[in-house]
Short mmCIF file of C-alpha atoms in Angstrom, two decimals:
data_model
loop_
_atom_site.label_atom_id
_atom_site.label_comp_id
_atom_site.label_asym_id
_atom_site.label_seq_id
_atom_site.Cartn_x
_atom_site.Cartn_y
_atom_site.Cartn_z
CA MET E 210 0.00 0.00 0.00
CA ARG E 211 2.87 2.24 0.82
CA ASN E 212 4.25 1.52 -2.65
CA LEU E 213 0.90 2.34 -4.34
CA LYS E 214 0.40 5.71 -2.63
CA PRO E 215 3.02 7.60 -4.65
CA PHE E 216 1.63 6.05 -7.80
CA LEU E 217 -1.90 7.16 -6.95
CA ASN E 218 -0.69 10.69 -6.16
CA ALA E 219 0.94 10.86 -9.57
CA ILE E 220 -2.25 9.71 -11.23
CA PHE E 221 -4.30 12.31 -9.40
CA LEU E 222 -1.78 14.99 -10.28
CA CYS E 223 -1.95 14.08 -13.95
CA MET E 224 -5.73 14.20 -13.85
CA ALA E 225 -5.66 17.66 -12.26
CA VAL E 226 -3.25 18.90 -14.94
CA VAL E 227 -5.56 17.53 -17.64
CA LEU E 228 -8.58 19.19 -16.10
CA VAL E 229 -6.79 22.52 -15.79
CA ALA E 230 -5.63 22.38 -19.39
CA THR E 231 -9.12 21.53 -20.62
CA ALA E 232 -10.62 24.43 -18.68
CA SER E 233 -8.03 26.88 -19.98
CA HIS E 234 -8.60 25.75 -23.57
CA ALA E 235 -12.41 26.14 -23.43
CA ARG E 236 -12.49 29.71 -21.90
CA PRO E 237 -10.82 31.57 -24.82
CA GLN E 238 -13.39 30.14 -27.27
CA LYS E 239 -16.30 31.43 -25.21
CA THR E 240 -14.76 34.93 -24.90
CA ARG E 241 -14.19 35.12 -28.67
CA GLY E 242 -17.91 34.38 -29.35
CA ASP E 243 -19.05 37.02 -26.92
CA GLY E 244 -16.80 39.62 -28.59
CA VAL E 245 -18.32 38.92 -32.00
CA GLU E 246 -21.83 39.40 -30.65
CA LEU E 247 -20.78 42.55 -28.86
CA SER E 248 -19.25 43.99 -32.06
CA LYS E 249 -22.47 43.18 -33.91
CA LEU E 250 -24.49 45.00 -31.30
CA GLN E 251 -22.16 48.00 -31.51
CA ALA E 252 -22.46 48.02 -35.33
CA ASP E 253 -26.25 47.91 -35.08
CA LEU E 254 -26.22 50.76 -32.59
CA GLU E 255 -23.96 52.82 -34.83
CA SER E 256 -26.20 52.22 -37.86
CA GLN E 257 -29.29 53.22 -35.86
CA GLY E 258 -27.52 56.39 -34.70
CA ASN E 259 -26.63 57.24 -38.27
CA THR E 260 -30.26 56.66 -39.31
CA GLN E 261 -31.56 59.00 -36.55
CA GLU E 262 -29.09 61.68 -37.57
CA GLU E 263 -30.21 61.38 -41.18
CA LEU E 264 -33.85 61.62 -40.11
CA ALA E 265 -33.11 64.70 -37.98
CA ALA E 266 -31.28 66.28 -40.90
CA LYS E 267 -34.20 65.55 -43.20
CA VAL E 268 -36.67 67.02 -40.66
CA ALA E 269 -34.54 70.17 -40.34
CA GLU E 270 -34.37 70.43 -44.11
CA LEU E 271 -38.16 70.09 -44.39
CA GLU E 272 -38.64 72.77 -41.70
CA ALA E 273 -36.33 75.13 -43.57
CA THR E 274 -38.20 74.48 -46.81
CA LEU E 275 -41.55 75.11 -45.11
CA LYS E 276 -40.25 78.35 -43.57
CA SER E 277 -38.97 79.57 -46.92
CA SER E 278 -42.34 78.66 -48.50
CA ASN E 279 -44.20 80.69 -45.85
CA GLU E 280 -41.93 83.67 -46.45
CA ALA E 281 -42.53 83.36 -50.19
CA ILE E 282 -46.32 83.25 -49.60
CA ILE E 283 -46.12 86.38 -47.39
CA GLN E 284 -44.11 88.17 -50.06
CA LEU E 285 -46.63 87.17 -52.71
CA LYS E 286 -49.50 88.48 -50.56
CA ALA E 287 -47.67 91.79 -50.01
CA GLN E 288 -47.01 92.09 -53.74
CA LEU E 289 -50.69 91.32 -54.45
CA GLU E 290 -51.82 94.04 -52.01
CA ASP E 291 -49.40 96.52 -53.56
CA ASN E 292 -50.71 95.65 -57.00
CA ASN E 293 -54.31 96.14 -55.79
CA VAL E 294 -53.41 99.53 -54.30
CA LYS E 295 -51.65 100.57 -57.49
CA LEU E 296 -54.61 99.36 -59.56
CA PHE E 297 -57.03 101.36 -57.38
CA GLU E 298 -54.86 104.46 -57.66
CA ALA E 299 -54.68 104.01 -61.42
CA GLN E 300 -58.46 103.64 -61.64
CA THR E 301 -58.93 106.73 -59.46
CA LYS E 302 -56.55 108.76 -61.60
CA ALA E 303 -58.27 107.54 -64.73
CA GLN E 304 -61.68 108.53 -63.31
CA ASP E 305 -60.33 111.94 -62.28
CA SER E 306 -58.85 112.44 -65.72
CA ALA E 307 -62.16 111.47 -67.30
CA ASP E 308 -64.05 113.91 -65.04
CA LYS E 309 -61.63 116.72 -65.83
CA LEU E 310 -61.89 115.95 -69.53
CA THR E 311 -65.69 116.01 -69.28
CA ARG E 312 -65.60 119.39 -67.55
CA VAL E 313 -63.17 120.76 -70.13
CA LEU E 314 -65.36 119.51 -72.97
CA ALA E 315 -68.43 121.02 -71.30
CA LEU E 316 -66.67 124.37 -70.96
CA MET E 317 -65.52 124.21 -74.58
CA ASP E 318 -69.04 123.36 -75.69
CA GLY E 319 -70.43 126.21 -73.61
CA ASN E 320 -67.91 128.63 -75.07
CA LYS E 321 -68.79 127.49 -78.57
CA GLN E 322 -72.51 127.96 -77.88
CA SER E 323 -71.88 131.40 -76.39
CA ALA E 324 -69.79 132.39 -79.40
CA ALA E 325 -72.48 131.11 -81.77
CA ARG E 326 -75.15 133.09 -79.93
CA ARG E 327 -73.09 136.25 -80.03
CA ALA E 328 -72.40 135.73 -83.73
CA GLY E 329 -76.01 134.96 -84.55
CA GLY E 330 -77.43 137.64 -82.28
CA SER E 331 -80.05 135.25 -80.99
CA GLY E 332 -79.68 136.38 -77.42
CA ALA E 333 -81.43 134.03 -75.07
CA GLN E 334 -83.68 132.53 -77.76
CA GLY E 335 -82.86 128.89 -78.25
CA ALA E 336 -80.13 129.12 -75.61
CA THR E 337 -81.86 126.78 -73.24
CA SER E 338 -83.13 124.30 -75.80
CA ASP E 339 -81.19 121.54 -74.02
CA TYR E 340 -83.05 122.24 -70.81
CA LEU E 341 -86.54 121.11 -71.83
CA ALA E 342 -88.06 120.52 -75.22
CA PRO E 343 -90.99 122.94 -75.52
CA GLY E 344 -94.43 121.68 -76.35
CA SER E 345 -94.10 118.13 -74.98
CA SER E 346 -96.23 116.62 -72.25
CA SER E 347 -93.16 115.83 -70.16
CA VAL E 348 -92.31 119.53 -70.14
CA GLN E 349 -95.74 120.42 -68.77
CA GLU E 350 -95.63 117.70 -66.10
CA THR E 351 -92.11 118.62 -65.03
CA GLY E 352 -93.00 122.31 -65.04
CA ARG E 353 -96.00 121.70 -62.80
CA ALA E 354 -93.88 119.66 -60.39
CA ILE E 355 -91.21 122.37 -60.22
CA LEU E 356 -93.86 125.04 -59.74
CA LEU E 357 -95.42 123.06 -56.88
CA PHE E 358 -92.05 122.68 -55.18
CA GLY E 359 -91.44 126.41 -55.68
CA VAL E 360 -94.71 127.29 -53.94
CA LEU E 361 -93.72 125.06 -51.01
CA LEU E 362 -90.31 126.72 -50.86
CA LEU E 363 -91.96 130.13 -50.52
CA MET E 364 -92.98 129.07 -47.01
CA LEU E 365 -89.31 129.10 -45.93
CA PRO E 366 -88.81 132.89 -46.04
CA LEU E 367 -92.18 133.42 -44.34
CA GLY E 368 -91.11 131.13 -41.51
CA HIS E 369 -87.75 132.89 -41.18
CA LEU E 370 -89.48 136.27 -40.95
CA LEU E 371 -91.81 135.06 -38.20
CA LEU E 372 -88.95 133.91 -35.96
CA PRO E 373 -87.77 137.40 -34.87
CA LEU E 374 -91.38 138.47 -34.30
CA ALA E 375 -91.96 135.62 -31.87
CA ARG E 376 -89.76 137.14 -29.14
CA ALA E 377 -89.95 140.82 -30.05
CA PRO E 378 -92.11 143.20 -27.96
CA ALA E 379 -95.38 144.31 -29.48
CA ALA E 380 -94.05 147.85 -29.99
CA VAL E 381 -91.34 146.58 -32.35
CA ARG E 382 -93.32 144.00 -34.30
CA ASP E 383 -95.16 146.49 -36.45
CA LEU E 384 -91.88 148.15 -37.43
CA LEU E 385 -90.24 144.82 -38.27
CA VAL E 386 -93.19 143.62 -40.34
CA ARG E 387 -93.36 146.80 -42.41
CA ARG E 388 -89.63 147.00 -42.97
CA ASN E 389 -89.09 143.32 -43.78
CA LEU E 390 -92.04 143.03 -46.15
CA LEU E 391 -91.03 146.12 -48.12
CA LEU E 392 -87.42 145.00 -48.38
CA MET E 393 -88.38 141.48 -49.46
CA LEU E 394 -90.62 142.91 -52.17
CA LEU E 395 -87.66 145.02 -53.29
CA PHE E 396 -85.46 141.93 -53.39
CA ALA E 397 -88.07 139.98 -55.40
CA ALA E 398 -88.38 142.76 -57.98
CA LEU E 399 -84.62 143.11 -58.41
CA PHE E 400 -84.14 139.36 -58.59
CA LEU E 401 -86.78 138.83 -61.26
CA LEU E 402 -85.53 141.73 -63.36
CA LEU E 403 -81.77 141.24 -63.19
CA GLY E 404 -80.76 138.67 -60.59
CA PHE E 405 -82.11 135.59 -62.36
CA GLY E 406 -80.28 136.60 -65.54
CA LEU E 407 -77.05 137.17 -63.60
CA ILE E 408 -77.29 133.59 -62.34
CA PHE E 409 -78.49 131.65 -65.40
CA GLY E 410 -78.31 134.09 -68.29
CA PRO E 411 -76.55 132.59 -71.33
CA GLY E 412 -73.81 134.49 -73.05
CA GLY E 413 -71.96 135.41 -69.85
CA THR E 414 -68.66 134.28 -68.38
CA SER E 415 -67.60 132.02 -65.52
CA LEU E 416 -67.97 135.03 -63.19
CA TYR E 417 -71.43 136.31 -64.12
CA GLY E 418 -74.36 135.60 -66.45
CA ASN E 419 -76.17 137.85 -68.86
CA PRO E 420 -78.53 140.01 -66.71
CA LEU E 421 -80.77 140.93 -69.66
CA ALA E 422 -81.24 137.38 -70.97
CA TYR E 423 -84.73 136.74 -69.57
CA LEU E 424 -86.36 140.12 -69.96
CA GLY E 425 -87.91 139.22 -73.31
CA ARG E 426 -91.09 137.20 -73.75
CA GLU E 427 -89.59 134.82 -76.29
CA ALA E 428 -86.70 133.91 -74.01
CA LEU E 429 -89.08 132.27 -71.53
CA ARG E 430 -91.12 130.49 -74.21
CA SER E 431 -88.17 129.03 -76.11
CA ALA E 432 -86.79 127.21 -73.06
CA GLY E 433 -89.86 125.13 -72.27
CA ASP E 434 -90.88 126.35 -68.83
CA PRO E 435 -88.02 128.21 -67.07
CA GLY E 436 -90.64 130.31 -65.29
CA ALA E 437 -91.18 127.43 -62.86
CA VAL E 438 -87.45 127.30 -62.21
CA MET E 439 -87.56 131.06 -61.67
CA VAL E 440 -90.14 130.55 -58.89
CA VAL E 441 -87.89 128.00 -57.17
CA GLN E 442 -84.85 130.26 -57.41
CA LEU E 443 -86.91 133.24 -56.22
CA ALA E 444 -87.94 131.25 -53.13
CA LEU E 445 -84.30 130.39 -52.38
CA GLY E 446 -83.25 134.01 -52.88
CA LEU E 447 -86.03 135.27 -50.59
CA THR E 448 -84.91 132.72 -47.98
CA ALA E 449 -81.38 134.14 -48.10
CA CYS E 450 -82.77 137.69 -47.89
CA SER E 451 -84.96 136.75 -44.92
CA ILE E 452 -81.88 135.44 -43.08
CA VAL E 453 -80.16 138.79 -43.65
CA LEU E 454 -83.24 140.69 -42.44
CA ARG E 455 -83.52 138.48 -39.36
CA ALA E 456 -80.05 139.58 -38.36
CA MET E 457 -80.81 143.31 -38.58
CA PRO E 458 -82.00 144.85 -35.31
CA ALA E 459 -84.82 147.34 -35.27
CA THR E 460 -82.43 150.28 -34.73
CA VAL E 461 -80.75 149.82 -38.10
CA ALA E 462 -81.35 152.84 -40.32
CA SER E 463 -83.89 152.37 -43.09
CA ALA E 464 -81.34 153.61 -45.61
CA GLY E 465 -78.85 151.05 -44.35
CA SER E 466 -81.33 148.22 -44.73
CA PHE E 467 -82.20 149.42 -48.22
CA VAL E 468 -78.52 149.53 -49.26
CA ALA E 469 -77.87 146.07 -47.81
CA VAL E 470 -80.76 144.47 -49.67
CA LEU E 471 -79.82 146.31 -52.87
CA VAL E 472 -76.21 145.05 -52.76
CA PHE E 473 -77.27 141.55 -51.75
CA ALA E 474 -79.92 141.29 -54.50
CA LEU E 475 -77.83 142.67 -57.37
CA LEU E 476 -74.28 141.60 -56.57
CA VAL E 477 -73.59 139.23 -53.70
CA TYR E 478 -76.28 136.57 -54.10
CA PRO E 479 -76.55 136.41 -57.94
CA LEU E 480 -72.80 136.33 -58.50
CA PHE E 481 -72.08 133.54 -56.02
CA ALA E 482 -75.17 131.61 -57.17
CA HIS E 483 -73.81 131.80 -60.73
CA TRP E 484 -70.42 130.50 -59.57
CA ALA E 485 -72.09 127.47 -57.97
CA TRP E 486 -75.25 126.89 -60.06
CA GLY E 487 -74.68 128.56 -63.42
CA ALA E 488 -75.07 125.42 -65.54
CA ARG E 489 -78.28 124.13 -63.95
CA LEU E 490 -80.54 125.86 -66.43
CA VAL E 491 -78.24 126.39 -69.42
CA PRO E 492 -75.66 123.65 -70.08
CA GLY E 493 -72.22 125.09 -70.75
CA SER E 494 -72.71 128.22 -68.62
CA ALA E 495 -71.00 126.89 -65.50
CA GLY E 496 -69.38 129.25 -63.03
CA TRP E 497 -65.79 128.81 -61.97
CA LEU E 498 -66.67 126.93 -58.78
CA GLU E 499 -69.06 124.56 -60.55
CA ALA E 500 -66.52 123.89 -63.28
CA ASP E 501 -63.98 123.01 -60.59
CA GLY E 502 -66.30 120.33 -59.15
CA PHE E 503 -68.05 122.30 -56.40
CA ARG E 504 -71.48 120.95 -55.41
CA ASP E 505 -74.30 122.52 -53.40
CA PHE E 506 -77.65 120.89 -53.99
CA ALA E 507 -80.07 123.21 -52.19
CA GLY E 508 -78.15 126.03 -50.57
CA SER E 509 -75.94 125.10 -47.61
CA SER E 510 -73.43 127.64 -48.87
CA VAL E 511 -75.26 129.62 -51.59
CA VAL E 512 -78.26 130.47 -49.39
CA ASN E 513 -77.38 130.00 -45.73
CA ALA E 514 -73.64 130.50 -45.31
CA LEU E 515 -73.58 133.40 -47.78
CA ALA E 516 -76.44 135.21 -46.01
CA ALA E 517 -74.93 134.64 -42.55
CA CYS E 518 -71.48 135.89 -43.57
CA PHE E 519 -73.00 138.90 -45.34
CA ALA E 520 -75.03 139.77 -42.24
CA LEU E 521 -71.95 139.37 -40.04
CA GLY E 522 -70.05 141.83 -42.22
CA CYS E 523 -72.93 144.30 -42.23
CA LEU E 524 -73.30 144.33 -38.46
CA TRP E 525 -69.61 144.21 -37.58
CA GLY E 526 -68.51 146.96 -35.22
CA LYS E 527 -68.27 147.86 -31.56
CA ARG E 528 -71.46 147.97 -29.56
CA THR E 529 -72.43 150.93 -27.44
CA GLY E 530 -72.39 150.82 -23.65
CA ALA E 531 -76.18 150.63 -23.42
CA GLU E 532 -76.25 147.67 -25.80
CA LEU E 533 -73.55 145.86 -23.84
CA THR E 534 -75.29 146.33 -20.50
CA ALA E 535 -78.71 145.36 -21.84
CA GLY E 536 -77.79 141.69 -21.80
CA ARG E 537 -80.17 138.93 -22.80
CA PRO E 538 -83.79 139.95 -22.27
CA ALA E 539 -86.47 137.86 -20.75
CA ASN E 540 -88.92 136.10 -23.02
CA ALA E 541 -91.49 138.54 -24.30
CA GLY E 542 -94.23 135.98 -23.76
CA GLY E 543 -97.54 135.68 -25.54
CA ALA E 544 -95.88 134.81 -28.86
CA ILE E 545 -95.52 131.05 -28.63
CA HIS E 546 -98.06 130.77 -31.44
CA LEU E 547 -95.67 132.71 -33.72
CA THR E 548 -92.83 130.33 -32.89
CA ALA E 549 -95.01 127.31 -33.62
CA MET E 550 -96.24 128.87 -36.86
CA ALA E 551 -92.68 129.67 -37.96
CA ALA E 552 -91.57 126.09 -37.24
CA LEU E 553 -94.50 124.68 -39.21
CA LEU E 554 -93.81 126.95 -42.18
CA ILE E 555 -90.11 125.99 -42.26
CA ALA E 556 -90.97 122.30 -41.93
CA ALA E 557 -93.55 122.50 -44.73
CA GLY E 558 -91.24 124.54 -46.93
CA SER E 559 -88.46 121.96 -46.58
CA PHE E 560 -90.63 119.51 -48.56
CA GLY E 561 -90.07 121.75 -51.58
CA LEU E 562 -86.31 121.25 -51.51
CA PRO E 563 -86.36 118.26 -53.93
CA GLY E 564 -87.53 120.65 -56.64
CA VAL E 565 -84.26 122.58 -56.52
CA GLY E 566 -82.46 119.99 -58.65
CA LEU E 567 -85.22 119.42 -61.21
CA PRO E 568 -85.30 118.57 -64.04
CA ASP E 569 -81.71 117.25 -64.10
CA ASN E 570 -81.83 115.55 -60.71
CA SER E 571 -82.08 111.74 -60.98
CA THR E 572 -82.19 111.07 -57.23
CA PRO E 573 -85.61 109.83 -55.99
CA LEU E 574 -87.50 112.64 -54.32
CA SER E 575 -88.36 110.45 -51.32
CA ARG E 576 -84.66 109.89 -50.65
CA ILE E 577 -84.06 113.64 -50.48
CA VAL E 578 -86.99 114.15 -48.11
CA PHE E 579 -85.84 111.29 -45.87
CA ALA E 580 -82.28 112.66 -45.80
CA CYS E 581 -83.52 116.10 -44.72
CA ALA E 582 -85.86 114.66 -42.10
CA GLY E 583 -83.25 112.25 -40.73
CA GLY E 584 -80.60 114.96 -40.52
CA SER E 585 -82.94 117.34 -38.69
CA ALA E 586 -84.02 114.67 -36.20
CA ALA E 587 -80.43 113.60 -35.54
CA ALA E 588 -79.42 117.23 -34.98
CA ALA E 589 -82.22 117.74 -32.44
CA LEU E 590 -81.28 114.58 -30.53
CA ALA E 591 -77.55 115.40 -30.54
CA ALA E 592 -78.22 118.95 -29.32
CA LEU E 593 -80.52 117.59 -26.60
CA VAL E 594 -77.72 115.33 -25.33
CA ILE E 595 -75.16 118.16 -25.30
CA LEU E 596 -77.54 120.61 -23.61
CA ARG E 597 -78.52 117.98 -21.03
CA ILE E 598 -74.84 117.42 -20.20
CA ARG E 599 -74.34 121.18 -19.85
CA LEU E 600 -77.34 121.34 -17.53
CA LEU E 601 -76.00 118.54 -15.30
CA ARG E 602 -72.64 120.33 -15.08
CA GLY E 603 -74.29 123.60 -14.13
CA LEU E 604 -73.49 125.42 -17.38
CA GLY E 605 -77.02 126.57 -18.15
CA GLY E 606 -80.43 125.23 -19.01
CA TYR E 607 -82.23 124.71 -22.26
CA GLY E 608 -85.65 125.02 -23.77
CA THR E 609 -87.73 123.94 -26.73
CA THR E 610 -86.48 126.84 -28.84
CA GLN E 611 -82.87 125.65 -28.62
CA ILE E 612 -83.85 122.16 -29.75
CA ALA E 613 -85.81 123.61 -32.67
CA VAL E 614 -82.87 125.82 -33.62
CA ALA E 615 -80.57 122.78 -33.60
CA ALA E 616 -83.00 120.89 -35.85
CA LEU E 617 -82.90 123.82 -38.26
CA GLY E 618 -79.11 123.67 -38.18
CA GLY E 619 -79.23 119.99 -39.13
CA LEU E 620 -81.49 120.81 -42.07
CA VAL E 621 -79.09 123.56 -43.21
CA ALA E 622 -76.15 121.12 -43.11
CA ILE E 623 -78.03 118.47 -45.10
CA LEU E 624 -79.02 120.80 -47.94
CA GLY E 625 -75.59 120.74 -49.58
CA GLY E 626 -75.65 117.00 -50.36
CA ALA E 627 -79.24 115.88 -49.89
CA ASP E 628 -79.19 114.32 -53.36
CA CYS E 629 -76.12 112.14 -52.75
CA TYR E 630 -76.21 111.24 -49.03
CA SER E 631 -77.29 107.86 -47.78
CA LEU E 632 -79.58 107.91 -44.76
CA ALA E 633 -76.68 106.97 -42.46
CA GLU E 634 -74.51 109.77 -43.84
CA ALA E 635 -77.38 112.25 -43.50
CA VAL E 636 -77.89 111.25 -39.86
CA ALA E 637 -74.15 111.61 -39.15
CA THR E 638 -74.04 115.05 -40.79
CA GLY E 639 -77.15 116.20 -38.93
CA ALA E 640 -75.82 114.97 -35.59
CA ALA E 641 -72.56 116.84 -36.14
CA ALA E 642 -74.53 120.00 -36.97
CA GLY E 643 -76.67 119.66 -33.84
CA MET E 644 -73.60 119.30 -31.62
CA LEU E 645 -71.99 122.26 -33.39
CA VAL E 646 -75.00 124.49 -32.69
CA ALA E 647 -75.21 123.44 -29.04
CA LEU E 648 -71.48 123.97 -28.42
CA ALA E 649 -70.81 127.01 -30.59
CA THR E 650 -73.75 129.20 -29.58
CA PRO E 651 -72.55 129.89 -25.99
CA VAL E 652 -69.03 130.61 -27.25
CA LEU E 653 -70.30 133.00 -29.92
CA GLU E 654 -72.49 134.77 -27.39
CA ILE E 655 -69.37 135.59 -25.38
CA HIS E 656 -66.94 136.51 -28.16
CA LEU E 657 -69.35 137.89 -30.77
CA HIS E 658 -71.40 140.02 -28.38
CA LYS E 659 -68.87 142.87 -28.19
CA ARG E 660 -67.95 143.00 -31.86
CA SER E 661 -71.24 142.56 -33.70
CA LYS E 662 -74.99 142.90 -33.29
CA LEU E 663 -75.51 139.61 -35.11
CA PRO E 664 -77.38 137.02 -32.98
CA ALA E 665 -75.07 134.16 -32.05
CA SER E 666 -77.65 131.44 -32.72
CA LEU E 667 -78.32 132.79 -36.23
CA PHE E 668 -74.66 132.64 -37.23
CA ALA E 669 -74.24 129.21 -35.62
CA VAL E 670 -77.22 127.77 -37.49
CA HIS E 671 -76.84 129.37 -40.92
CA GLY E 672 -73.14 130.24 -41.00
CA LEU E 673 -71.32 127.42 -39.22
CA CYS E 674 -73.78 124.68 -40.17
CA GLY E 675 -73.83 125.93 -43.76
CA LEU E 676 -70.04 125.67 -43.94
CA LEU E 677 -70.17 122.25 -42.25
CA GLY E 678 -72.66 121.04 -44.84
CA THR E 679 -70.46 122.37 -47.63
CA LEU E 680 -67.45 120.40 -46.41
CA ALA E 681 -69.56 117.31 -45.65
CA VAL E 682 -70.37 116.98 -49.37
CA GLY E 683 -66.67 116.42 -50.02
CA LEU E 684 -66.47 113.85 -47.20
CA PHE E 685 -69.65 111.87 -47.93
CA GLY E 686 -70.32 112.68 -51.58
CA SER E 687 -68.56 109.58 -52.96
CA ASP E 688 -70.37 106.42 -54.03
CA GLY E 689 -71.05 104.01 -51.19
CA VAL E 690 -71.89 104.46 -47.53
CA PHE E 691 -69.02 106.26 -45.73
CA ALA E 692 -66.73 105.61 -48.69
CA PRO E 693 -63.24 107.18 -48.68
CA PRO E 694 -63.55 110.82 -49.80
CA ASP E 695 -62.36 112.02 -53.18
CA MET E 696 -59.56 114.50 -52.50
CA ASP E 697 -60.35 116.59 -55.59
CA SER E 698 -63.97 116.89 -54.51
CA LEU E 699 -62.93 117.74 -50.95
CA ARG E 700 -60.56 120.41 -52.27
CA ALA E 701 -63.33 121.89 -54.44
CA GLN E 702 -65.69 122.01 -51.45
CA PHE E 703 -63.03 123.68 -49.31
CA ASP E 704 -62.48 126.27 -52.03
CA GLY E 705 -66.22 126.91 -52.11
CA ALA E 706 -66.43 127.29 -48.32
CA LEU E 707 -63.51 129.73 -48.35
CA ALA E 708 -65.00 131.66 -51.27
CA VAL E 709 -68.44 132.03 -49.67
CA THR E 710 -66.91 133.20 -46.38
CA LEU E 711 -64.64 135.81 -47.90
CA PHE E 712 -67.14 137.02 -50.51
CA GLY E 713 -69.98 137.29 -48.00
CA LEU E 714 -67.86 139.14 -45.45
CA ALA E 715 -66.48 141.49 -48.11
CA GLY E 716 -69.98 142.36 -49.35
CA GLY E 717 -71.24 142.89 -45.81
CA LEU E 718 -68.30 145.03 -44.74
CA THR E 719 -68.87 147.18 -47.83
CA CYS E 720 -72.41 147.88 -46.61
CA SER E 721 -71.45 148.29 -42.94
CA LEU E 722 -70.99 152.07 -43.28
CA ALA E 723 -74.73 152.41 -43.84
CA PHE E 724 -75.43 150.85 -40.42
CA ARG E 725 -73.71 153.43 -38.24
CA ARG E 726 -76.70 155.76 -37.79
CA PRO E 727 -79.89 154.60 -36.01
CA SER E 728 -83.14 154.88 -37.88
CA PRO E 729 -85.17 158.07 -37.28
CA GLU E 730 -88.28 156.16 -36.27
CA ASN E 731 -86.35 154.54 -33.39
CA GLN E 732 -84.64 157.68 -32.03
CA ALA E 733 -87.73 158.99 -30.24
CA ALA E 734 -88.48 155.94 -28.11
CA PRO E 735 -86.06 153.98 -25.90
CA SER E 736 -85.39 150.86 -27.89
CA VAL E 737 -82.54 149.06 -26.12
CA PRO E 738 -84.76 146.33 -24.63
CA ALA E 739 -86.55 145.99 -27.95
CA VAL E 740 -83.26 145.70 -29.80
CA ALA E 741 -81.99 143.08 -27.39
CA ALA E 742 -85.21 141.12 -27.77
CA VAL E 743 -84.90 141.12 -31.55
CA GLN E 744 -81.24 140.08 -31.31
CA ALA E 745 -82.07 137.19 -29.01
CA SER E 746 -84.52 135.82 -31.57
#
């Protein structure tokens, strides 16, 4: 056994060596397989990383392309808007050029007709053949319509003459009635003899018409029925004259009143009416304002603003101490029926305004009436709001007369564009006029009281609202409701407003020397309260 023990130890040792060698040989093979798998996994991960980077690059490229496309679309939209603006400007310029060419051709045609009349010596015969064809039934129907509107318009001057009587003392009313009626008859006679020809007489210039054109019998017959148009224009002229007479206090000398009406009837009113309305009766006889594009449908500037500015010039000058201390008189009382009658006459007479544009006016007559009514109502409501605010702030009260005066101011502002306003534009213009009357009257009473005897409310209603209506035609006279204004039309209306202001003031200041001496019939009795009462009306 002792001899076998070393042998067994050797066998066991050999077996251990074999086992160790076998284990060492198998381990490197397993490590090599794991490395191959690990390298495959790393290659897959690297390929996936490359794929994600490519996808991110493609996404960034698509985003850049989309951004550039959006910028290109924005640029295209901007270019399209610019092209639309340029196209609109080109269309506007083309329309303006066409309008100017039409006016130039009309002036050339009028000059040719005037030259032919002078050469043929026909005077006014056949001059108004384009107005209405004589002898047709349409002429008779249109003439009757114009005559009816003219009769309605004659109520306007009667209403204006009743307004100062409503608040004048009884001792002054008789004097005012006699003076105003005589002077209005004088104006009517002068207008029918010479004034109508100065406005519409063919063969004149852009500054004045032929005053002798309608004195002959044949001149009225050859034109169809211009006599009806003469009635309408006489009513408008008497309305302007009544505004001037309303402004004159009872202490104005009779000679001064006579001179003022004479100048207004023969120079101031006919000349400016020819500048604005010369081509209404005789095509081609347009005045310089009308040829420039000035528009005044029924007298915002020709009747109201001109009369107010003329009266302001006539009565300009320092007041005496007694007149300054007289202040505003209390209501004379007992004459509310005259105020109501005057308001009814003015309201009824306003329904004759559509006849001013006949027979050339193509606007429906109902639209003109609705525009005038809507503007007057909006003016009354706007003035009521302003006066109510002034009352709450302790700046004074208000009465029915102030609301009625504001409504009249709205009507005055609407007259300039009653044929082209929409109802919304008429309401906006009337509301602006009502606010202007309510805000401007107190200011004028403070600043105008020392420099003129003109009543502040009269100038606010007829002067300021007339000028507002003149400018509103340029703002709202374009096609469409509240469409952008035509700058050429707005410029023409501004020129007309400036012309009526300067011409009216110049004519009034020329006559102001005749107003320095009080009338003899008022020197015997103390008339300061009476004068103040007339001024307040």
